[in-house]
Coordinates of C-alpha atoms and ligand atoms in Angstrom, one line a residue:
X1 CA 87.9 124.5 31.2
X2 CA 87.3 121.6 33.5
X3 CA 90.1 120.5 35.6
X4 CA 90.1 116.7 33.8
X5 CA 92.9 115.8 31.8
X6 CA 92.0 112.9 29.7
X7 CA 90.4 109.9 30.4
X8 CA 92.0 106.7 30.6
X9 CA 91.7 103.3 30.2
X10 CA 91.6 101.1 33.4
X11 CA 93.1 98.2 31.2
X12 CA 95.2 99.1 28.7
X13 CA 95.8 102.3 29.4
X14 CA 94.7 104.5 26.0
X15 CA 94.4 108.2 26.6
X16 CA 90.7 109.3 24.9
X17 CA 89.7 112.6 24.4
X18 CA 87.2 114.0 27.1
X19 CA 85.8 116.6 24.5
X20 CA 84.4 113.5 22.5
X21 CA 81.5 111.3 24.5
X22 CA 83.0 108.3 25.2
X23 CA 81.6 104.8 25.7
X24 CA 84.2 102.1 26.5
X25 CA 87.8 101.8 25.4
X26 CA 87.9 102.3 21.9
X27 CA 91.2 100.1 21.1
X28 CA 90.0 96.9 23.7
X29 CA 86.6 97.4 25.3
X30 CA 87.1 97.8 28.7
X31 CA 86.0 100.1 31.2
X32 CA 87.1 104.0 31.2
X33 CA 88.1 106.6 34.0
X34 CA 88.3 110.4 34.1
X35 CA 91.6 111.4 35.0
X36 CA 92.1 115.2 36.8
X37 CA 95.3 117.8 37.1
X38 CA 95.2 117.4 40.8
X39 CA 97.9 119.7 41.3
X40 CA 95.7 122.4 39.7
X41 CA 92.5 121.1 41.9
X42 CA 94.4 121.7 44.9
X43 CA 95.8 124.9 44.3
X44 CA 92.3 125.9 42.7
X45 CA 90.1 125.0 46.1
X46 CA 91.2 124.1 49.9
X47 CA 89.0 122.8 53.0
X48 CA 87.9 125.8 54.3
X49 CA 86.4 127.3 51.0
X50 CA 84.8 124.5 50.3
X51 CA 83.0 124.3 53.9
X52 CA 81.2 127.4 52.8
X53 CA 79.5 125.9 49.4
X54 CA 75.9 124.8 49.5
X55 CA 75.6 120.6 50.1
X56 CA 75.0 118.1 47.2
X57 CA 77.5 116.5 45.0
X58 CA 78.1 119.5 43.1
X59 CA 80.4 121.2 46.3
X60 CA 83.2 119.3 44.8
X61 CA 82.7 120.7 41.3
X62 CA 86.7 120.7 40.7
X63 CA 86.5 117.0 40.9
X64 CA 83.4 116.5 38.9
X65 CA 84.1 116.3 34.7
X66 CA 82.1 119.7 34.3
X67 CA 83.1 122.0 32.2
X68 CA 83.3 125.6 33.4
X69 CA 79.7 127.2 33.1
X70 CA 78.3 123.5 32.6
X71 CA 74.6 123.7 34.0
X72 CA 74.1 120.5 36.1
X73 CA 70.8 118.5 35.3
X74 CA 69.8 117.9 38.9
X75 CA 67.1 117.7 41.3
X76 CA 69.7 117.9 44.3
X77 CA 71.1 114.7 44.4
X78 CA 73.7 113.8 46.9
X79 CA 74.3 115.5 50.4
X80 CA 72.7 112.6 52.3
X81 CA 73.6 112.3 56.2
X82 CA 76.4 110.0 57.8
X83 CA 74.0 108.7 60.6
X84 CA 75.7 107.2 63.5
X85 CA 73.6 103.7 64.2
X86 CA 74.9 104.0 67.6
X87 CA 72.4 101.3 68.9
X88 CA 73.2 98.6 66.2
X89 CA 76.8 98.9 66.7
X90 CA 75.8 98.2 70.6
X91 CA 73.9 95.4 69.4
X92 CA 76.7 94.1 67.3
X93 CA 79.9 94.8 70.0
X94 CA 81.0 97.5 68.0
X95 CA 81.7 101.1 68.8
X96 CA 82.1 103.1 65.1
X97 CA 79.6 102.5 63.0
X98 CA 78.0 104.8 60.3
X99 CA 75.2 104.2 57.8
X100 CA 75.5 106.6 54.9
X101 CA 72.0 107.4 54.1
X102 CA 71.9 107.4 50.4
X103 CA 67.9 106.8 50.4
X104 CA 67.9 110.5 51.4
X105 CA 68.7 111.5 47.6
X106 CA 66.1 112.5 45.0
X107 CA 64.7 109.1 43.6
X108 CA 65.2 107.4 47.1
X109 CA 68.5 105.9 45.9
X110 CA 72.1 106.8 45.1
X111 CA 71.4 105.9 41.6
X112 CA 70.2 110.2 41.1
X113 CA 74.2 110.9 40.7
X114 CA 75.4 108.5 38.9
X115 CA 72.5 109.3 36.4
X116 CA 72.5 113.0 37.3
X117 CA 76.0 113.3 36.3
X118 CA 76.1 110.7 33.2
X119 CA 72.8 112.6 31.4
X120 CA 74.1 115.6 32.3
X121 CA 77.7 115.2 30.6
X122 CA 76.0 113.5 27.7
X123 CA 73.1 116.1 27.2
X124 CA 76.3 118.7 26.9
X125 CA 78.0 116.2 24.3
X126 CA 74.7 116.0 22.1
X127 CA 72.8 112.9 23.0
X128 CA 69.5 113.3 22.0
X129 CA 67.7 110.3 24.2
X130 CA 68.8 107.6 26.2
X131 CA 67.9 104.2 26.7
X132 CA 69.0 102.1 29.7
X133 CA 69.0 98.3 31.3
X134 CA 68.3 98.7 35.0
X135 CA 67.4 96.1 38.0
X136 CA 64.6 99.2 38.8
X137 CA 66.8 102.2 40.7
X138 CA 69.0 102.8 37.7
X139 CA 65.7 103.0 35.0
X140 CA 63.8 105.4 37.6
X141 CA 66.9 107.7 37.9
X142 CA 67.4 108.2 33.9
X143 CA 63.9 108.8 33.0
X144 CA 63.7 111.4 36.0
X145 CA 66.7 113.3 34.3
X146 CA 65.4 112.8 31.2
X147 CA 62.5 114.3 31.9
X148 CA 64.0 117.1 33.7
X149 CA 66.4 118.0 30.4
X150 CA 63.5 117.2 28.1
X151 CA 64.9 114.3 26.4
X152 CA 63.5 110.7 25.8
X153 CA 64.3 107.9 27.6
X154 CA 63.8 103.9 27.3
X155 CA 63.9 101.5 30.4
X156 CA 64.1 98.1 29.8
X157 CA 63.7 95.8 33.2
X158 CA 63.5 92.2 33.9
X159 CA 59.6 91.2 35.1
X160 CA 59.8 91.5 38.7
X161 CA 61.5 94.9 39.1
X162 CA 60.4 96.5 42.5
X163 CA 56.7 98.2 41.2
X164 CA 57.6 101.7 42.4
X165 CA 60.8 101.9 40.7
X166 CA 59.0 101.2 37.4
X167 CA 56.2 103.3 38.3
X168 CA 58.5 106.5 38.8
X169 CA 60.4 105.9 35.2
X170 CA 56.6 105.3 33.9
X171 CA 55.2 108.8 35.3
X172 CA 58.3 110.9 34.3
X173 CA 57.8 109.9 30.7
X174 CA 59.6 107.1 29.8
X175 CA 58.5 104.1 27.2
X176 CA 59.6 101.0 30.1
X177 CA 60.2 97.8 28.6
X178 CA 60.0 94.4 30.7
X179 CA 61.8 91.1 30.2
X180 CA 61.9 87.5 31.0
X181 CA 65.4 87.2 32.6
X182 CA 67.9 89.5 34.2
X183 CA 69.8 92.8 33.8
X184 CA 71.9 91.1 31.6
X185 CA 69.2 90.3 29.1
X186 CA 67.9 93.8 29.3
X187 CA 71.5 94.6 28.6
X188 CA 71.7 93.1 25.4
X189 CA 68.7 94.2 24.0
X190 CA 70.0 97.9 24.8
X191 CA 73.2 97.6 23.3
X192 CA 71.2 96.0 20.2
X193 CA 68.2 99.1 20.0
X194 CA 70.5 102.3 21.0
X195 CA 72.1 102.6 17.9
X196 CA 68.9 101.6 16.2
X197 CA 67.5 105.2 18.2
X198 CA 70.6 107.5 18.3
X199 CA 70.1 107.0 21.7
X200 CA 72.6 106.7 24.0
X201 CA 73.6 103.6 26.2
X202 CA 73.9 104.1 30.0
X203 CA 74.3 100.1 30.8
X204 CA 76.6 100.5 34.2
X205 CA 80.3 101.4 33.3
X206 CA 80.0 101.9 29.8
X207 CA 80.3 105.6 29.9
X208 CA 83.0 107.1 32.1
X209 CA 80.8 110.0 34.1
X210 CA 78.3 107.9 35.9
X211 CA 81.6 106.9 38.1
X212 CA 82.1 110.5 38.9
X213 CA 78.6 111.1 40.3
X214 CA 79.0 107.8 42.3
X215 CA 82.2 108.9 43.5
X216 CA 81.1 112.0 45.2
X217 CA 79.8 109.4 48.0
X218 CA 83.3 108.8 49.2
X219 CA 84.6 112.6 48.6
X220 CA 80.9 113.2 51.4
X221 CA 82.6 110.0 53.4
X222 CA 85.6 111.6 53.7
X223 CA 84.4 115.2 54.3
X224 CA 81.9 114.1 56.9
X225 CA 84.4 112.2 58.9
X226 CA 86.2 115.6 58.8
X227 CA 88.7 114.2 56.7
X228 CA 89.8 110.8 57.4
X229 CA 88.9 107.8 55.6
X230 CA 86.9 104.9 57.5
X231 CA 89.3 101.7 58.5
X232 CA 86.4 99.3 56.7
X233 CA 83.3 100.1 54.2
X234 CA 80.9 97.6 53.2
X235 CA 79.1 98.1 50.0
X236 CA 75.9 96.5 48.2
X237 CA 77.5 95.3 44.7
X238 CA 75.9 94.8 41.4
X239 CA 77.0 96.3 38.7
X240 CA 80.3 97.9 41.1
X241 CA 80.1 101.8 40.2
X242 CA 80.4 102.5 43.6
X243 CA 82.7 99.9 44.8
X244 CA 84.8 101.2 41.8
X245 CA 83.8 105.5 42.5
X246 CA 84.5 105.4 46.6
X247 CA 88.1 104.4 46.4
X248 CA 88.5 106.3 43.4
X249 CA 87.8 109.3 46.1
X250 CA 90.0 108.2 48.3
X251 CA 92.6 107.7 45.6
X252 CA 92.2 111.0 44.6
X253 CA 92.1 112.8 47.9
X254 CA 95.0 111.0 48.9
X255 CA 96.8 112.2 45.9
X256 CA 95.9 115.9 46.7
X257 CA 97.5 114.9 50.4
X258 CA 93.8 116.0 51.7
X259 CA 93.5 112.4 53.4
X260 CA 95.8 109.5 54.7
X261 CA 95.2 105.8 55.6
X262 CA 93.5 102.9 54.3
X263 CA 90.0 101.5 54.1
X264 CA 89.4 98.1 53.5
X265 CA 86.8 97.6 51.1
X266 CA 84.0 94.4 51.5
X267 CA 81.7 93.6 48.9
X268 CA 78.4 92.0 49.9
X269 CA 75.9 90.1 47.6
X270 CA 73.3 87.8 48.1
X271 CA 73.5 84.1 48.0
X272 CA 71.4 83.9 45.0
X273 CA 74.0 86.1 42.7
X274 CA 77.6 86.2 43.8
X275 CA 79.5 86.7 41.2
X276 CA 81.9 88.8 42.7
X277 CA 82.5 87.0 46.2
X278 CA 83.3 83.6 44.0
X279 CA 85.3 85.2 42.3
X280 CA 87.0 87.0 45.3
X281 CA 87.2 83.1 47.2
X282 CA 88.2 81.8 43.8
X283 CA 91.5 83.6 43.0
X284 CA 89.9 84.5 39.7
X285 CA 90.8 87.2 38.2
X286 CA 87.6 88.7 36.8
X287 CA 84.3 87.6 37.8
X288 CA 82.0 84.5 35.3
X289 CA 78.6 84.3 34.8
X290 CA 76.0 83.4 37.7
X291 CA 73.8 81.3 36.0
X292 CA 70.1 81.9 37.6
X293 CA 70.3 84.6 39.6
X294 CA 67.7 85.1 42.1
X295 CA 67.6 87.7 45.0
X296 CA 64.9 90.1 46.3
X297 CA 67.7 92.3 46.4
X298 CA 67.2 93.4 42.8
X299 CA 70.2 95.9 42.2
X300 CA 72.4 93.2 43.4
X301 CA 71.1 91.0 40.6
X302 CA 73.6 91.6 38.3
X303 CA 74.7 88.2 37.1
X304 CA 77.7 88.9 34.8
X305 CA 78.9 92.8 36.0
X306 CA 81.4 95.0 33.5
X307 CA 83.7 95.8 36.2
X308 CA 84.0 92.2 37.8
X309 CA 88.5 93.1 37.1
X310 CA 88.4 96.4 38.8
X311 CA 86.4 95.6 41.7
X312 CA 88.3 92.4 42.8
X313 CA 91.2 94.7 42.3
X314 CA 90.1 96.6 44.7
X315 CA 88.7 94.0 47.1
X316 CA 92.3 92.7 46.8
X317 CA 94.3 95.9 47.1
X318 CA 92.5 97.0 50.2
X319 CA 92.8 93.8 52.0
X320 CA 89.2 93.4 51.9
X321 CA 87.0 90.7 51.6
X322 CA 83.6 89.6 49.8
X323 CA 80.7 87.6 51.5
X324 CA 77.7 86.5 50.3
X325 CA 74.2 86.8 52.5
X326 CA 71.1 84.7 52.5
X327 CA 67.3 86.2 51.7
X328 CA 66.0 85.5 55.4
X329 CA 69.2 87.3 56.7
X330 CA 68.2 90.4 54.9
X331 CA 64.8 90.6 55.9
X332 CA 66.3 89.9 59.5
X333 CA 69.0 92.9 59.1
X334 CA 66.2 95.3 57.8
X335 CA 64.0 94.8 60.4
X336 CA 67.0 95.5 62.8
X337 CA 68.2 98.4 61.4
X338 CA 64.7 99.4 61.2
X339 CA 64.2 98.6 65.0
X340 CA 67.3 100.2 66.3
X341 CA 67.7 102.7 64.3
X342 CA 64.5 104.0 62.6
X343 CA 65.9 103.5 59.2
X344 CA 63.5 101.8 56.6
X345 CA 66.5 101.1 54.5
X346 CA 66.3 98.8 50.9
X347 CA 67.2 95.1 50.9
X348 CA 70.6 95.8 49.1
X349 CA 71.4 98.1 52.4
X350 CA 69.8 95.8 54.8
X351 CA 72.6 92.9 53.4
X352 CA 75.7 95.4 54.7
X353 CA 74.0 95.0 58.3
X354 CA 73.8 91.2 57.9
X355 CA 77.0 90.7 56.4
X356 CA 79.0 93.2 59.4
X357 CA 77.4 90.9 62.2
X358 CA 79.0 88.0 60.0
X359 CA 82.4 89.8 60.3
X360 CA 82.3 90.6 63.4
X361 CA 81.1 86.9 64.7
X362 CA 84.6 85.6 62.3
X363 CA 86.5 88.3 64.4
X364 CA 87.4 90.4 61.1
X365 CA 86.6 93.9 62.7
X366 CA 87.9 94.9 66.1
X367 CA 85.6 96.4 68.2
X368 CA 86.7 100.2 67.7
X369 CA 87.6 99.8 64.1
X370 CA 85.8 102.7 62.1
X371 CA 83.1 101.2 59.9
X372 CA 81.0 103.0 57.5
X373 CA 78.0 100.8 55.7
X374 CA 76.5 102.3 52.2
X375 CA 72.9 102.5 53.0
X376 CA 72.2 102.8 49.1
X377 CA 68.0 102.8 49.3
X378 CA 65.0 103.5 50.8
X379 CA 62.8 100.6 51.8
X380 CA 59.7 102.2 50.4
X381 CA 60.8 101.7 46.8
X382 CA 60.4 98.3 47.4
X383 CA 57.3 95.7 47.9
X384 CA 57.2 96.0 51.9
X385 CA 58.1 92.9 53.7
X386 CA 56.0 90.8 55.7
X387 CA 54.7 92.9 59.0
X388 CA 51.7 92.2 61.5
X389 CA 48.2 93.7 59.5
X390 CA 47.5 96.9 61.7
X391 CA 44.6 96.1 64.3
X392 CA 41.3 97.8 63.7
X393 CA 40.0 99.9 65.8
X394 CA 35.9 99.8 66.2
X395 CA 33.1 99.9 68.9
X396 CA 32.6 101.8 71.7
X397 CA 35.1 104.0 73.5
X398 CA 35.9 101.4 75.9
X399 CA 36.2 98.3 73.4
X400 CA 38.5 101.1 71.5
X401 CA 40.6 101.5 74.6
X402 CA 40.8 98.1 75.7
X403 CA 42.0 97.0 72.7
X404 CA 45.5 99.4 72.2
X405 CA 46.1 98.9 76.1
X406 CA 46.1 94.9 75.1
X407 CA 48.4 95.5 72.2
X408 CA 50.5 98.1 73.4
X409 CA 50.7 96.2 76.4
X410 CA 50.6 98.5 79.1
Ligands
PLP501 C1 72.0 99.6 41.9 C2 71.9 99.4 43.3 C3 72.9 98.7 44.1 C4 74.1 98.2 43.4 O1 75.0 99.2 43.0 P1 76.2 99.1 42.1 O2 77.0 100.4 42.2 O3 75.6 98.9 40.7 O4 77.0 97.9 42.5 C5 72.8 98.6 45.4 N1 71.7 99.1 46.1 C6 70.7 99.8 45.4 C7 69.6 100.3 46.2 C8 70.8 99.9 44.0 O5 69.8 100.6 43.4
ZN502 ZN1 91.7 99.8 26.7

């Protein structure tokens, strides 16, 4: 037996059996959360036992929907390092600042456990294929567990997904699909061929369990920081699993009396598709539309996300905020973070760098407030950005030597 009780509706509340799969609420639509005994997860595991399990997101197996004996489809997803950037938070008059390195999972983004943990509960409940819309980290992910349970898998992306990301759901098997448009056409093309294929739909937040591999970032946050929660956590939002998961941590680690405090929770998009932050500086209460999107940031194109309620929830409830970045600021954060800190992080990351100098200019953080930023990709999944062509070396010795002194500049 798992230690999950039911799982719930984050609307209207209806309780839906967790033996069953489950898509969305079955009485109004909406968006649905595994719910734990978390009086018997506390008596069933403490701090000290789990500091002698092996890393990855499967330590925290009482708070994972697993049943008992479940076999995890993984390739060793989660685990990634809290890195302090030290030298940016110099640069930036700060003194905390952590980047969680989430481009260290398998698939080069934290998309392996939302996907890990989604095709794994579903593979147990019977699905015989899935089929996915994806901005490009989402598609890779589900075709590499796919392909690592043995079942078939269909990607559908807009035209201009990142290359690699459609390369690696391409090579592990899976039939990829492109469209004219955004995640949200790919979206309803899904929802129209899954039941077409008795395959099922993992479109973002329209099963419960890819929450639950998404959360285990903020049950690693809180672990890391040896069990306190950061004072303020920026996070790259799209579709929102993680904006939703991380607090849902928290929540529940608070709830178990393993953590206290408060993190304020900031979600940052790009100019070119902010749904959420209008929202947020709108009063609204969910999020509309965003007609057009365009970002090179392509998992936060997500014009019209499922969760728009629950994240500005959160944003609101944390005494958050939301803030929207320009292209050129990106590029300009990456190279930064790259610079100070070695980190070759994706675009969507690079935005939580510009976006935290914006903050801190508005006087928003204090100096020594605790900030962690959600580093959610690698830059190499992604079409490099524009850098100085290497110079080549030829001639003689001496041309050859001339020529690095000149550009090393020693
Ligand atoms: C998908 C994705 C995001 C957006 O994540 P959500 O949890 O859907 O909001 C951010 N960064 C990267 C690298 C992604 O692949
Ligand atoms: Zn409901």
């Amino acid at each position: 037996m798992s230690f999950v009780t039911h799982v719930e509706c984050t609307v209207c509340g209806h309780h839906h059996d967790a033996r069953r799969p489950l898509t969305v609420c079955t009485r109004c639509g909406q968006m649905l959360a595994v719910r734990y005994d978390l009086a018997r997860v506390k008596a069933a595991v403490d701090k000290a036992a789990l500091r002698s399990r092996p890393g990855g997101m499967y330590r925290f197996r009482e708070l994972t929907p697993l049943d008992e004996g479940e076999e995890p489809v993984t390739l060793g997803e989660g685990g990634t390092p809290l890195l302090p950037l030290t030298r940016l938070a110099a640069h930036l008059g700060l003194r905390h600042v952590w980047g969680k390195d989430e481009g260290a999972n398998p698939t080069g983004s934290f998309k392996a456990r939302g996907l890990g943990m989604a095709i794994t509960r579903a593979r147990t409940l019977g699905a015989r294929g899935f089929v996915i819309p994806s901005a490009g980290n989402a598609g890779g992910a589900a075709a590499v567990y796919a392909a690592r349970c043995g079942l078939p898998c269909a990607v559908i992306v807009p035209r201009g997904t990142p290359p690699a990301a459609v390369a690696e759901a391409a090579i592990a098997g899976a039939h990829v699909f492109t469209v004219e448009g955004s995640i949200a056409t790919a979206g309803r093309i899904v929802a129209a061929v899954a039941p077409d294929l008795g395959w099922f739909d993992l479109s973002t937040l329209k099963e419960p369990y890819r929450l639950e591999g998404k959360k285990t970032m903020g049950l690693e946050l809180a672990e890391q920081l040896d069990w306190t929660l950061p004072d303020v956590l920026l996070y790259p939002t799209g579709g929102g699993t993680g904006l939703v998961g991380i607090p849902k941590a928290f929540d529940e680690l608070r709830q178990m009396g393993w953590v206290t405090g408060r993190t304020r929770f900031v979600a940052v998009q790009a100019e070119g598709c902010a749904p959420v932050v209008k929202a947020f500086h709108d009063g609204a209460e969910t999020t509309a539309a965003w007609e057009d999107p365009t970002t090179h940031a392509a998992g936060l194109r997500v014009p019209s996300p499922f969760a728009g309620r629950q994240m500005l929830r959160i944003l609101r409830d944390s005494g958050g905020d939301a803030i929207a970045v320009s292209e050129r600021a990106i590029v300009e954060a990456q190279r930064r973070l790259a610079r100070l800190e070695g980190i070759w992080t994706s675009p969507e990351g690079a935005a939580l760098v510009a976006a935290l100098a914006v903050m801190k200019d508005r006087g928003q953080v204090s100096a020594d407030a605790r900030i962690v930023v959600m580093l959610t990709g690698a830059g190499i999944k992604y079409a490099p950005p524009e850098l100085p062509t290497p110079l080549d070396l030829a001639g003689s010795d001496d041309a050859v030597r001339a020529a690095v002194r000149r550009v090393v500049g020693t």
